[in-house]
mmCIF file of C-alpha atoms in Angstrom:
data_model
loop_
_atom_site.group_PDB
_atom_site.id
_atom_site.type_symbol
_atom_site.label_atom_id
_atom_site.label_comp_id
_atom_site.label_asym_id
_atom_site.label_seq_id
_atom_site.Cartn_x
_atom_site.Cartn_y
_atom_site.Cartn_z
ATOM 1 C CA MET A 55 85.273 77.539 106.662
ATOM 2 C CA SER A 56 85.531 77.348 102.631
ATOM 3 C CA LYS A 57 87.719 80.472 101.005
ATOM 4 C CA SER A 58 84.039 81.401 99.128
ATOM 5 C CA LEU A 59 82.703 82.651 102.150
ATOM 6 C CA VAL A 60 85.652 84.860 103.683
ATOM 7 C CA ILE A 61 84.437 88.172 101.982
ATOM 8 C CA ILE A 62 80.618 87.851 101.040
ATOM 9 C CA THR A 63 80.756 90.635 98.521
ATOM 10 C CA SER A 64 79.596 90.299 94.956
ATOM 11 C CA PHE A 65 82.838 88.310 94.291
ATOM 12 C CA SER A 66 84.470 85.261 95.443
ATOM 13 C CA ILE A 67 86.953 85.102 98.132
ATOM 14 C CA PHE A 68 88.576 82.678 95.236
ATOM 15 C CA ALA A 69 88.294 85.646 92.166
ATOM 16 C CA ALA A 70 89.204 88.386 95.349
ATOM 17 C CA LEU A 71 92.418 86.323 96.891
ATOM 18 C CA PHE A 72 93.574 84.228 94.651
ATOM 19 C CA GLY A 73 92.599 85.106 91.114
ATOM 20 C CA LEU A 74 95.301 86.094 88.384
ATOM 21 C CA PHE A 75 95.728 89.531 87.057
ATOM 22 C CA GLY A 76 95.625 91.335 83.888
ATOM 23 C CA CYS A 77 97.651 94.886 83.167
ATOM 24 C CA ASP A 78 96.413 96.494 86.319
ATOM 25 C CA VAL A 79 99.267 98.596 87.516
ATOM 26 C CA GLY A 80 97.665 98.560 91.264
ATOM 27 C CA ARG A 81 98.049 102.002 92.409
ATOM 28 C CA ASN A 82 95.146 103.785 91.218
ATOM 29 C CA SER A 83 91.771 102.724 92.604
ATOM 30 C CA GLY A 84 89.645 103.814 89.940
ATOM 31 C CA SER A 85 91.868 102.070 87.134
ATOM 32 C CA ILE A 86 91.582 98.962 89.558
ATOM 33 C CA CYS A 87 87.491 99.086 89.800
ATOM 34 C CA LYS A 88 87.730 99.714 86.036
ATOM 35 C CA ASN A 89 89.231 96.492 85.452
ATOM 36 C CA ASN A 90 88.281 94.268 88.590
ATOM 37 C CA PRO A 91 85.148 95.573 89.162
ATOM 38 C CA GLU A 92 84.233 92.706 91.232
ATOM 39 C CA LEU A 93 86.874 94.280 93.789
ATOM 40 C CA CYS A 94 84.671 97.294 94.400
ATOM 41 C CA ALA A 95 80.926 96.275 93.814
ATOM 42 C CA ASP A 96 79.973 96.066 97.412
ATOM 43 C CA LEU A 97 81.632 99.482 98.087
ATOM 44 C CA HIS A 98 79.857 102.876 98.108
ATOM 45 C CA ARG A 99 79.886 104.789 95.049
ATOM 46 C CA ASP A 100 80.025 108.451 96.117
ATOM 47 C CA SER A 101 82.969 110.671 97.074
ATOM 48 C CA TRP A 102 83.064 109.763 101.218
ATOM 49 C CA CYS A 103 85.511 107.979 102.806
ATOM 50 C CA LEU A 104 87.910 108.376 99.717
ATOM 51 C CA VAL A 105 90.944 107.327 101.114
ATOM 52 C CA GLU A 106 90.138 104.480 103.188
ATOM 53 C CA LYS A 107 87.907 103.348 99.843
ATOM 54 C CA GLY A 108 91.086 103.405 97.660
ATOM 55 C CA ASP A 109 93.247 101.651 100.814
ATOM 56 C CA LEU A 110 90.940 99.011 100.512
ATOM 57 C CA ILE A 111 90.713 98.450 97.080
ATOM 58 C CA ARG A 112 94.841 98.735 96.773
ATOM 59 C CA SER A 113 94.967 95.902 99.536
ATOM 60 C CA ARG A 114 91.862 93.881 98.000
ATOM 61 C CA TYR A 115 93.780 94.063 94.640
ATOM 62 C CA GLN A 116 97.079 92.594 96.065
ATOM 63 C CA LEU A 117 95.460 90.063 97.496
ATOM 64 C CA LYS A 118 94.139 88.988 94.219
ATOM 65 C CA ILE A 119 97.467 88.915 92.193
ATOM 66 C CA THR A 120 99.113 86.791 95.252
ATOM 67 C CA THR A 121 98.966 83.243 94.397
ATOM 68 C CA GLU A 122 99.299 82.505 98.540
ATOM 69 C CA PRO A 123 98.501 85.522 100.406
ATOM 70 C CA THR A 124 101.048 86.039 103.252
ATOM 71 C CA GLY A 125 99.881 86.566 107.070
ATOM 72 C CA LYS A 126 101.312 90.556 106.447
ATOM 73 C CA GLN A 127 98.716 90.864 103.195
ATOM 74 C CA LEU A 128 95.779 89.460 105.611
ATOM 75 C CA TYR A 129 96.378 91.421 108.156
ATOM 76 C CA ASP A 130 96.670 94.419 106.198
ATOM 77 C CA GLN A 131 93.245 93.528 104.643
ATOM 78 C CA LEU A 132 91.958 93.545 108.058
ATOM 79 C CA ILE A 133 93.351 96.916 109.291
ATOM 80 C CA LYS A 134 92.107 98.221 105.820
ATOM 81 C CA LEU A 135 88.730 96.657 105.904
ATOM 82 C CA GLU A 136 88.660 98.025 109.701
ATOM 83 C CA SER A 137 89.150 101.287 108.558
ATOM 84 C CA TYR A 138 86.589 101.581 105.882
ATOM 85 C CA SER A 139 83.881 100.058 107.655
ATOM 86 C CA LYS A 140 84.539 102.878 110.657
ATOM 87 C CA CYS A 141 84.693 105.892 108.009
ATOM 88 C CA ILE A 142 81.091 104.382 106.306
ATOM 89 C CA GLU A 143 79.664 103.750 109.153
ATOM 90 C CA LEU A 144 79.841 107.505 110.006
ATOM 91 C CA ALA A 145 79.009 108.378 106.686
ATOM 92 C CA ALA A 146 76.138 106.270 106.872
ATOM 93 C CA GLY A 147 74.648 108.731 109.250
ATOM 94 C CA VAL A 148 74.810 111.654 106.751
ATOM 95 C CA ILE A 149 71.122 111.530 105.333
ATOM 96 C CA HIS A 150 70.710 112.985 102.027
ATOM 97 C CA ILE A 151 67.120 114.888 101.805
ATOM 98 C CA GLN A 152 67.567 115.508 98.116
ATOM 99 C CA ASN A 153 69.309 112.122 96.960
ATOM 100 C CA THR A 154 67.994 109.371 99.253
ATOM 101 C CA ASP A 155 69.854 106.631 97.478
ATOM 102 C CA ARG A 156 73.201 107.791 98.509
ATOM 103 C CA THR A 157 72.527 107.441 102.050
ATOM 104 C CA LEU A 158 70.916 103.849 101.306
ATOM 105 C CA ASP A 159 74.006 103.088 99.368
ATOM 106 C CA ARG A 160 76.447 103.893 102.156
ATOM 107 C CA GLU A 161 73.907 102.027 104.979
ATOM 108 C CA ARG A 162 74.295 99.229 102.261
ATOM 109 C CA ALA A 163 78.247 99.410 102.174
ATOM 110 C CA TYR A 164 78.300 99.256 106.136
ATOM 111 C CA ALA A 165 76.446 96.786 106.467
ATOM 112 C CA VAL A 166 78.177 94.386 103.962
ATOM 113 C CA SER A 167 81.770 95.537 105.029
ATOM 114 C CA THR A 168 80.647 94.401 108.667
ATOM 115 C CA GLN A 169 79.882 90.947 107.542
ATOM 116 C CA ASN A 170 83.039 90.857 105.301
ATOM 117 C CA LEU A 171 85.349 91.900 108.827
ATOM 118 C CA ILE A 172 83.410 89.211 110.693
ATOM 119 C CA GLN A 173 84.271 86.640 107.445
ATOM 120 C CA LEU A 174 87.738 87.629 107.865
ATOM 121 C CA ARG A 175 88.418 87.498 110.992
ATOM 122 C CA GLU A 176 86.911 83.821 111.375
ATOM 123 C CA TYR A 177 89.153 82.900 108.268
ATOM 124 C CA THR A 178 92.298 84.122 109.977
ATOM 125 C CA LYS A 179 91.234 83.094 113.286
ATOM 126 C CA ASP A 180 93.909 80.274 113.529
ATOM 127 C CA ASN A 181 96.241 81.457 111.404
ATOM 128 C CA PRO A 182 100.143 81.211 113.043
ATOM 129 C CA ASP A 183 101.312 83.988 111.131
ATOM 130 C CA ASN A 184 102.981 86.386 113.849
ATOM 131 C CA TYR A 185 100.908 89.299 111.909
ATOM 132 C CA LEU A 186 97.397 87.777 112.483
ATOM 133 C CA VAL A 187 98.681 86.493 115.821
ATOM 134 C CA TYR A 188 99.345 90.367 116.670
ATOM 135 C CA TYR A 189 96.115 91.236 115.277
ATOM 136 C CA ARG A 190 94.473 88.892 117.563
ATOM 137 C CA TRP A 191 96.178 89.982 120.449
ATOM 138 C CA THR A 192 95.764 94.069 120.080
ATOM 139 C CA THR A 193 92.155 93.310 118.620
ATOM 140 C CA PHE A 194 90.873 91.261 121.324
ATOM 141 C CA ASN A 195 93.709 90.935 123.852
ATOM 142 C CA ASP A 196 94.287 87.575 123.330
ATOM 143 C CA ILE A 197 96.664 86.193 126.148
ATOM 144 C CA PRO A 198 97.788 83.177 124.335
ATOM 145 C CA SER A 199 98.188 85.377 121.141
ATOM 146 C CA ARG A 200 100.588 87.667 123.197
ATOM 147 C CA ASP A 201 102.407 84.998 124.759
ATOM 148 C CA THR A 202 102.895 83.060 121.120
ATOM 149 C CA LEU A 203 104.663 86.678 120.146
ATOM 150 C CA ILE A 204 106.809 86.992 123.308
ATOM 151 C CA LYS A 205 107.678 83.632 122.604
ATOM 152 C CA ALA A 206 108.508 84.229 118.550
ATOM 153 C CA GLU A 207 110.373 87.794 119.429
ATOM 154 C CA LYS A 208 112.506 86.125 122.356
ATOM 155 C CA ASN A 209 113.297 83.341 119.288
ATOM 156 C CA GLY A 210 114.443 86.493 116.970
ATOM 157 C CA GLU A 211 111.790 85.591 114.910
ATOM 158 C CA ILE A 212 110.052 89.127 114.818
ATOM 159 C CA THR A 213 111.385 91.964 112.661
ATOM 160 C CA GLU A 214 108.325 93.989 112.286
ATOM 161 C CA PRO A 215 108.981 97.349 113.863
ATOM 162 C CA PHE A 216 105.301 97.916 114.852
ATOM 163 C CA ILE A 217 105.254 94.354 116.731
ATOM 164 C CA LEU A 218 108.490 95.007 118.262
ATOM 165 C CA ALA A 219 107.341 98.035 119.540
ATOM 166 C CA GLN A 220 104.140 97.011 120.921
ATOM 167 C CA LEU A 221 105.906 94.377 122.863
ATOM 168 C CA ALA A 222 108.818 96.551 124.216
ATOM 169 C CA SER A 223 105.585 98.657 125.557
ATOM 170 C CA HIS A 224 104.202 95.585 127.012
ATOM 171 C CA TYR A 225 107.870 94.383 128.720
ATOM 172 C CA ILE A 226 107.851 98.000 130.505
ATOM 173 C CA LYS A 227 105.256 96.546 132.532
ATOM 174 C CA THR A 228 106.803 93.173 133.228
ATOM 175 C CA ASP A 229 110.773 93.415 132.636
ATOM 176 C CA MET A 230 112.165 96.746 132.084
ATOM 177 C CA ASN A 231 115.539 95.829 130.436
ATOM 178 C CA ARG A 232 113.898 93.891 127.665
ATOM 179 C CA ALA A 233 112.053 97.065 126.787
ATOM 180 C CA LYS A 234 114.950 99.262 126.760
ATOM 181 C CA MET A 235 117.086 96.713 124.521
ATOM 182 C CA LEU A 236 113.929 96.416 122.246
ATOM 183 C CA TYR A 237 113.386 100.257 121.890
ATOM 184 C CA LEU A 238 117.071 100.885 121.194
ATOM 185 C CA HIS A 239 117.386 98.019 118.625
ATOM 186 C CA LEU A 240 114.628 99.714 116.980
ATOM 187 C CA LEU A 241 115.945 102.964 117.288
ATOM 188 C CA SER A 242 119.387 101.711 115.970
ATOM 189 C CA HIS A 243 117.727 99.834 112.999
ATOM 190 C CA VAL A 244 114.646 100.817 111.737
ATOM 191 C CA LYS A 245 114.452 103.413 108.812
ATOM 192 C CA PRO A 246 114.563 107.250 110.091
ATOM 193 C CA LYS A 247 111.150 108.064 108.556
ATOM 194 C CA THR A 248 109.509 104.954 110.511
ATOM 195 C CA ILE A 249 110.915 106.118 114.036
ATOM 196 C CA ASP A 250 108.073 106.558 116.626
ATOM 197 C CA PRO A 251 109.279 109.708 118.664
ATOM 198 C CA ASP A 252 107.349 107.843 121.677
ATOM 199 C CA TRP A 253 109.855 105.608 121.526
ATOM 200 C CA LEU A 254 111.917 107.982 123.178
ATOM 201 C CA LEU A 255 109.113 108.768 125.765
ATOM 202 C CA ALA A 256 108.901 105.077 126.703
ATOM 203 C CA LEU A 257 112.662 105.075 127.498
ATOM 204 C CA ALA A 258 112.585 108.388 129.252
ATOM 205 C CA THR A 259 109.923 106.177 131.460
ATOM 206 C CA ILE A 260 112.139 103.453 132.072
ATOM 207 C CA TYR A 261 115.290 105.729 133.278
ATOM 208 C CA ARG A 262 112.903 107.574 135.789
ATOM 209 C CA TRP A 263 112.301 104.142 137.257
ATOM 210 C CA GLU A 264 115.941 104.097 137.165
ATOM 211 C CA GLN A 265 116.562 107.749 138.494
ATOM 212 C CA ASN A 266 118.910 108.186 135.863
ATOM 213 C CA VAL A 267 117.283 112.002 135.323
ATOM 214 C CA ASP A 268 119.988 112.900 132.510
ATOM 215 C CA ASN A 269 118.920 110.239 130.298
ATOM 216 C CA GLU A 270 115.021 111.152 131.299
ATOM 217 C CA TYR A 271 115.839 114.748 130.373
ATOM 218 C CA LEU A 272 117.542 114.125 127.355
ATOM 219 C CA LEU A 273 114.961 111.689 125.835
ATOM 220 C CA THR A 274 112.330 114.089 126.830
ATOM 221 C CA LYS A 275 113.876 117.097 125.330
ATOM 222 C CA ALA A 276 114.815 114.799 122.184
ATOM 223 C CA ASN A 277 110.710 113.604 121.788
ATOM 224 C CA THR A 278 109.845 117.250 121.782
ATOM 225 C CA LEU A 279 112.501 118.189 118.944
ATOM 226 C CA MET A 280 110.761 115.196 116.903
ATOM 227 C CA SER A 281 107.275 115.605 117.648
ATOM 228 C CA ASP A 282 104.738 118.317 118.522
ATOM 229 C CA ASN A 283 104.867 117.705 122.052
ATOM 230 C CA ILE A 284 105.888 120.320 124.853
ATOM 231 C CA ALA A 285 107.570 119.459 127.844
ATOM 232 C CA SER A 286 107.510 122.419 130.717
ATOM 233 C CA GLN A 287 111.041 123.500 130.903
ATOM 234 C CA GLU A 288 110.604 124.197 134.320
ATOM 235 C CA LYS A 289 109.825 120.607 135.220
ATOM 236 C CA LEU A 290 112.666 119.751 133.041
ATOM 237 C CA LEU A 291 115.474 121.508 135.070
ATOM 238 C CA ALA A 292 113.708 120.536 138.320
ATOM 239 C CA LEU A 293 114.894 116.664 137.214
ATOM 240 C CA ILE A 294 118.545 117.933 137.300
ATOM 241 C CA ALA A 295 118.280 120.050 140.546
ATOM 242 C CA ASN A 296 117.649 123.253 138.555
ATOM 243 C CA ASP A 297 121.182 123.028 137.168
ATOM 244 C CA SER A 298 121.212 125.274 133.832
ATOM 245 C CA ASN A 299 125.292 124.309 132.894
ATOM 246 C CA ARG A 300 124.035 120.897 132.917
ATOM 247 C CA ALA A 301 120.831 121.434 131.179
ATOM 248 C CA GLN A 302 122.797 123.159 128.416
ATOM 249 C CA GLN A 303 124.688 120.231 127.778
ATOM 250 C CA LEU A 304 121.804 117.695 127.489
ATOM 251 C CA ASP A 305 120.056 120.026 125.229
ATOM 252 C CA LEU A 306 122.900 119.809 122.881
ATOM 253 C CA GLU A 307 122.941 116.172 123.438
ATOM 254 C CA ALA A 308 119.474 116.028 122.730
ATOM 255 C CA ILE A 309 119.847 118.040 119.147
ATOM 256 C CA GLU A 310 122.837 115.788 118.471
ATOM 257 C CA LEU A 311 120.612 112.674 119.298
ATOM 258 C CA VAL A 312 117.564 113.407 116.871
ATOM 259 C CA ARG A 313 120.091 114.520 114.156
ATOM 260 C CA LEU A 314 121.850 110.975 114.690
ATOM 261 C CA LEU A 315 118.251 109.270 114.598
ATOM 262 C CA LYS A 316 117.088 111.425 111.498
ATOM 263 C CA THR A 317 120.662 109.964 109.396
ATOM 264 C CA ALA A 318 120.473 106.593 110.624
ATOM 265 C CA GLN A 319 123.666 106.961 112.100
ATOM 266 C CA PHE A 320 122.791 106.217 116.354
ATOM 267 C CA ASP A 321 123.896 102.478 116.060
ATOM 268 C CA THR A 322 127.606 103.399 116.023
ATOM 269 C CA SER A 323 127.628 106.687 117.601
ATOM 270 C CA GLU A 324 128.999 107.432 121.131
ATOM 271 C CA ILE A 325 125.845 108.909 122.524
ATOM 272 C CA LYS A 326 124.267 105.271 122.283
ATOM 273 C CA SER A 327 126.318 104.081 125.028
ATOM 274 C CA LYS A 328 124.796 106.203 127.483
ATOM 275 C CA PHE A 329 121.839 104.339 127.241
ATOM 276 C CA GLU A 330 123.200 101.075 127.394
#
């Protein structure tokens, strides 16, 4: 498949993905479109889906200024294109009675975006980069891609947190010890802003299976402190036989755990040993 067919818009894939650039800062989508009109010509013109449109434009721009796009950049383009296509599909259903051109413009943009997505998926379908292997696994439930990632993870080749988290979620069904190891690795090494509180719930599930009620209580409580989730205190107390003194101690440990996670100190903390 030729590179010129990957994105069938008014600009060629050669220009969009592999071209050189001028003086753009690559942040403001308006300035990108002004200086690189070929990157935006196929997109709708009105104010709908501004976030998705802007993200897609910036992703395209990054591809344009890169001589050899990485798998991560192509993955990002797939995700941004999917998001834009879904948004503009909804917007295309909003009919303007007085300005029918807007409706037609969105319908056109949606049709082109779906075809672009088909083309880009085809272009990347055999790419062995782990980001694109991950995309095929999570998008199409492609089992060979999943197995490829499992092998790569066990060989220490995966470092991206969201890929490791997805693998950890899979391991809960097949290898709980490895799932625990990955979740603890993530909590120990990712930046605080990257931590997903749901990792704590996943660990709590593992300890439930291990019948370690203290850790289940502690991690569930910590999750509520780091998210909008609400846990029934009555049910939490039932885990520890309604022992209020034990609950008070675990509540304090949950507060400390959250502090350690938010300050990137969990890896060297004493509390980590409770989970190993």
